[in-house]
Amino acid sequence: MLTKEVAVFVLAFAFLIGLFAAVGLLWWSLLWVLIGASLALVEYLVWSKTNKTLSEQFGQLLRAKPTLGWLVLIVMSFAFGALIWHLIARG
């Protein structure tokens, strides 16, 4: 039979698990907001100086020097993958 004390314990445990999950989601969402804000700031600063977006400049790099452009893209992809792997491994 389920007593009141057991029910309270189970509910408290479920509440704590939910609380930890909510805090974890909050931290992840804060991380993505900060990454997005940083990228937006870099995009704005580059655009204000060159009057071209990063996409336009990267397209020019790919057309002018395709090997270097693909190398930059691969390095950035590996760096992003390493960041995600690090966050998952520590999480």
PDB file of C-alpha atoms in Angstrom:
ATOM      1  CA  MET A   1       0.000   0.000   0.000  1.00  0.00           C
ATOM      2  CA  LEU A   2       1.207   3.500  -0.854  1.00  0.00           C
ATOM      3  CA  THR A   3       1.471   5.570   2.302  1.00  0.00           C
ATOM      4  CA  LYS A   4       1.406   9.337   2.460  1.00  0.00           C
ATOM      5  CA  GLU A   5       5.122   9.493   3.322  1.00  0.00           C
ATOM      6  CA  VAL A   6       6.084   7.369   0.312  1.00  0.00           C
ATOM      7  CA  ALA A   7       3.894   9.475  -1.961  1.00  0.00           C
ATOM      8  CA  VAL A   8       5.459  12.683  -0.626  1.00  0.00           C
ATOM      9  CA  PHE A   9       8.953  11.230  -1.130  1.00  0.00           C
ATOM     10  CA  VAL A  10       8.170  10.153  -4.712  1.00  0.00           C
ATOM     11  CA  LEU A  11       6.652  13.557  -5.534  1.00  0.00           C
ATOM     12  CA  ALA A  12       9.609  15.397  -3.995  1.00  0.00           C
ATOM     13  CA  PHE A  13      12.006  13.230  -5.974  1.00  0.00           C
ATOM     14  CA  ALA A  14      10.061  13.865  -9.195  1.00  0.00           C
ATOM     15  CA  PHE A  15      10.032  17.603  -8.443  1.00  0.00           C
ATOM     16  CA  LEU A  16      13.818  17.631  -7.959  1.00  0.00           C
ATOM     17  CA  ILE A  17      14.369  15.718 -11.199  1.00  0.00           C
ATOM     18  CA  GLY A  18      12.113  18.208 -12.999  1.00  0.00           C
ATOM     19  CA  LEU A  19      13.948  21.109 -11.394  1.00  0.00           C
ATOM     20  CA  PHE A  20      17.345  19.787 -12.482  1.00  0.00           C
ATOM     21  CA  ALA A  21      16.030  19.238 -16.014  1.00  0.00           C
ATOM     22  CA  ALA A  22      14.618  22.777 -16.150  1.00  0.00           C
ATOM     23  CA  VAL A  23      17.880  24.301 -14.924  1.00  0.00           C
ATOM     24  CA  GLY A  24      19.812  22.227 -17.455  1.00  0.00           C
ATOM     25  CA  LEU A  25      17.556  23.424 -20.265  1.00  0.00           C
ATOM     26  CA  LEU A  26      17.957  26.996 -19.033  1.00  0.00           C
ATOM     27  CA  TRP A  27      21.742  26.745 -19.189  1.00  0.00           C
ATOM     28  CA  TRP A  28      21.643  25.200 -22.670  1.00  0.00           C
ATOM     29  CA  SER A  29      19.270  27.876 -23.915  1.00  0.00           C
ATOM     30  CA  LEU A  30      21.466  30.584 -22.369  1.00  0.00           C
ATOM     31  CA  LEU A  31      24.491  29.078 -24.128  1.00  0.00           C
ATOM     32  CA  TRP A  32      22.753  29.151 -27.530  1.00  0.00           C
ATOM     33  CA  VAL A  33      21.507  32.701 -26.967  1.00  0.00           C
ATOM     34  CA  LEU A  34      25.041  33.852 -26.126  1.00  0.00           C
ATOM     35  CA  ILE A  35      26.498  32.064 -29.155  1.00  0.00           C
ATOM     36  CA  GLY A  36      23.851  33.637 -31.399  1.00  0.00           C
ATOM     37  CA  ALA A  37      24.407  37.100 -29.931  1.00  0.00           C
ATOM     38  CA  SER A  38      28.174  36.761 -30.403  1.00  0.00           C
ATOM     39  CA  LEU A  39      27.757  35.704 -34.025  1.00  0.00           C
ATOM     40  CA  ALA A  40      25.312  38.548 -34.668  1.00  0.00           C
ATOM     41  CA  LEU A  41      27.772  41.054 -33.181  1.00  0.00           C
ATOM     42  CA  VAL A  42      30.618  39.729 -35.334  1.00  0.00           C
ATOM     43  CA  GLU A  43      28.366  39.845 -38.415  1.00  0.00           C
ATOM     44  CA  TYR A  44      27.360  43.445 -37.663  1.00  0.00           C
ATOM     45  CA  LEU A  45      30.931  44.592 -37.023  1.00  0.00           C
ATOM     46  CA  VAL A  46      32.192  42.993 -40.247  1.00  0.00           C
ATOM     47  CA  TRP A  47      29.265  44.376 -42.250  1.00  0.00           C
ATOM     48  CA  SER A  48      29.739  47.891 -40.836  1.00  0.00           C
ATOM     49  CA  LYS A  49      33.401  47.910 -41.926  1.00  0.00           C
ATOM     50  CA  THR A  50      33.181  46.150 -45.311  1.00  0.00           C
ATOM     51  CA  ASN A  51      29.518  46.653 -46.273  1.00  0.00           C
ATOM     52  CA  LYS A  52      29.434  42.912 -47.087  1.00  0.00           C
ATOM     53  CA  THR A  53      28.039  40.084 -44.995  1.00  0.00           C
ATOM     54  CA  LEU A  54      30.192  37.165 -43.886  1.00  0.00           C
ATOM     55  CA  SER A  55      28.281  34.929 -46.304  1.00  0.00           C
ATOM     56  CA  GLU A  56      29.168  37.192 -49.225  1.00  0.00           C
ATOM     57  CA  GLN A  57      32.804  37.291 -48.174  1.00  0.00           C
ATOM     58  CA  PHE A  58      32.929  33.521 -47.715  1.00  0.00           C
ATOM     59  CA  GLY A  59      31.343  33.056 -51.148  1.00  0.00           C
ATOM     60  CA  GLN A  60      34.058  35.254 -52.638  1.00  0.00           C
ATOM     61  CA  LEU A  61      36.712  33.195 -50.847  1.00  0.00           C
ATOM     62  CA  LEU A  62      35.229  29.945 -52.188  1.00  0.00           C
ATOM     63  CA  ARG A  63      35.209  31.299 -55.740  1.00  0.00           C
ATOM     64  CA  ALA A  64      38.693  32.838 -55.576  1.00  0.00           C
ATOM     65  CA  LYS A  65      40.470  30.139 -53.544  1.00  0.00           C
ATOM     66  CA  PRO A  66      38.286  27.021 -53.318  1.00  0.00           C
ATOM     67  CA  THR A  67      40.888  24.921 -51.489  1.00  0.00           C
ATOM     68  CA  LEU A  68      41.336  27.496 -48.746  1.00  0.00           C
ATOM     69  CA  GLY A  69      37.581  28.062 -48.522  1.00  0.00           C
ATOM     70  CA  TRP A  70      36.848  24.354 -48.069  1.00  0.00           C
ATOM     71  CA  LEU A  71      39.704  24.050 -45.568  1.00  0.00           C
ATOM     72  CA  VAL A  72      38.225  26.893 -43.496  1.00  0.00           C
ATOM     73  CA  LEU A  73      34.781  25.271 -43.663  1.00  0.00           C
ATOM     74  CA  ILE A  74      36.157  21.886 -42.560  1.00  0.00           C
ATOM     75  CA  VAL A  75      38.164  23.389 -39.692  1.00  0.00           C
ATOM     76  CA  MET A  76      35.133  25.367 -38.496  1.00  0.00           C
ATOM     77  CA  SER A  77      32.956  22.236 -38.671  1.00  0.00           C
ATOM     78  CA  PHE A  78      35.458  20.228 -36.619  1.00  0.00           C
ATOM     79  CA  ALA A  79      35.750  23.062 -34.081  1.00  0.00           C
ATOM     80  CA  PHE A  80      31.972  23.226 -33.700  1.00  0.00           C
ATOM     81  CA  GLY A  81      31.808  19.443 -33.372  1.00  0.00           C
ATOM     82  CA  ALA A  82      34.536  19.523 -30.713  1.00  0.00           C
ATOM     83  CA  LEU A  83      32.611  22.187 -28.794  1.00  0.00           C
ATOM     84  CA  ILE A  84      29.421  20.129 -28.844  1.00  0.00           C
ATOM     85  CA  TRP A  85      31.303  16.937 -27.931  1.00  0.00           C
ATOM     86  CA  HIS A  86      32.995  18.732 -25.029  1.00  0.00           C
ATOM     87  CA  LEU A  87      29.692  20.089 -23.745  1.00  0.00           C
ATOM     88  CA  ILE A  88      28.010  16.692 -23.978  1.00  0.00           C
ATOM     89  CA  ALA A  89      30.945  14.904 -22.329  1.00  0.00           C
ATOM     90  CA  ARG A  90      30.938  17.344 -19.409  1.00  0.00           C
ATOM     91  CA  GLY A  91      27.148  17.478 -19.148  1.00  0.00           C
TER      92      GLY A  91
END
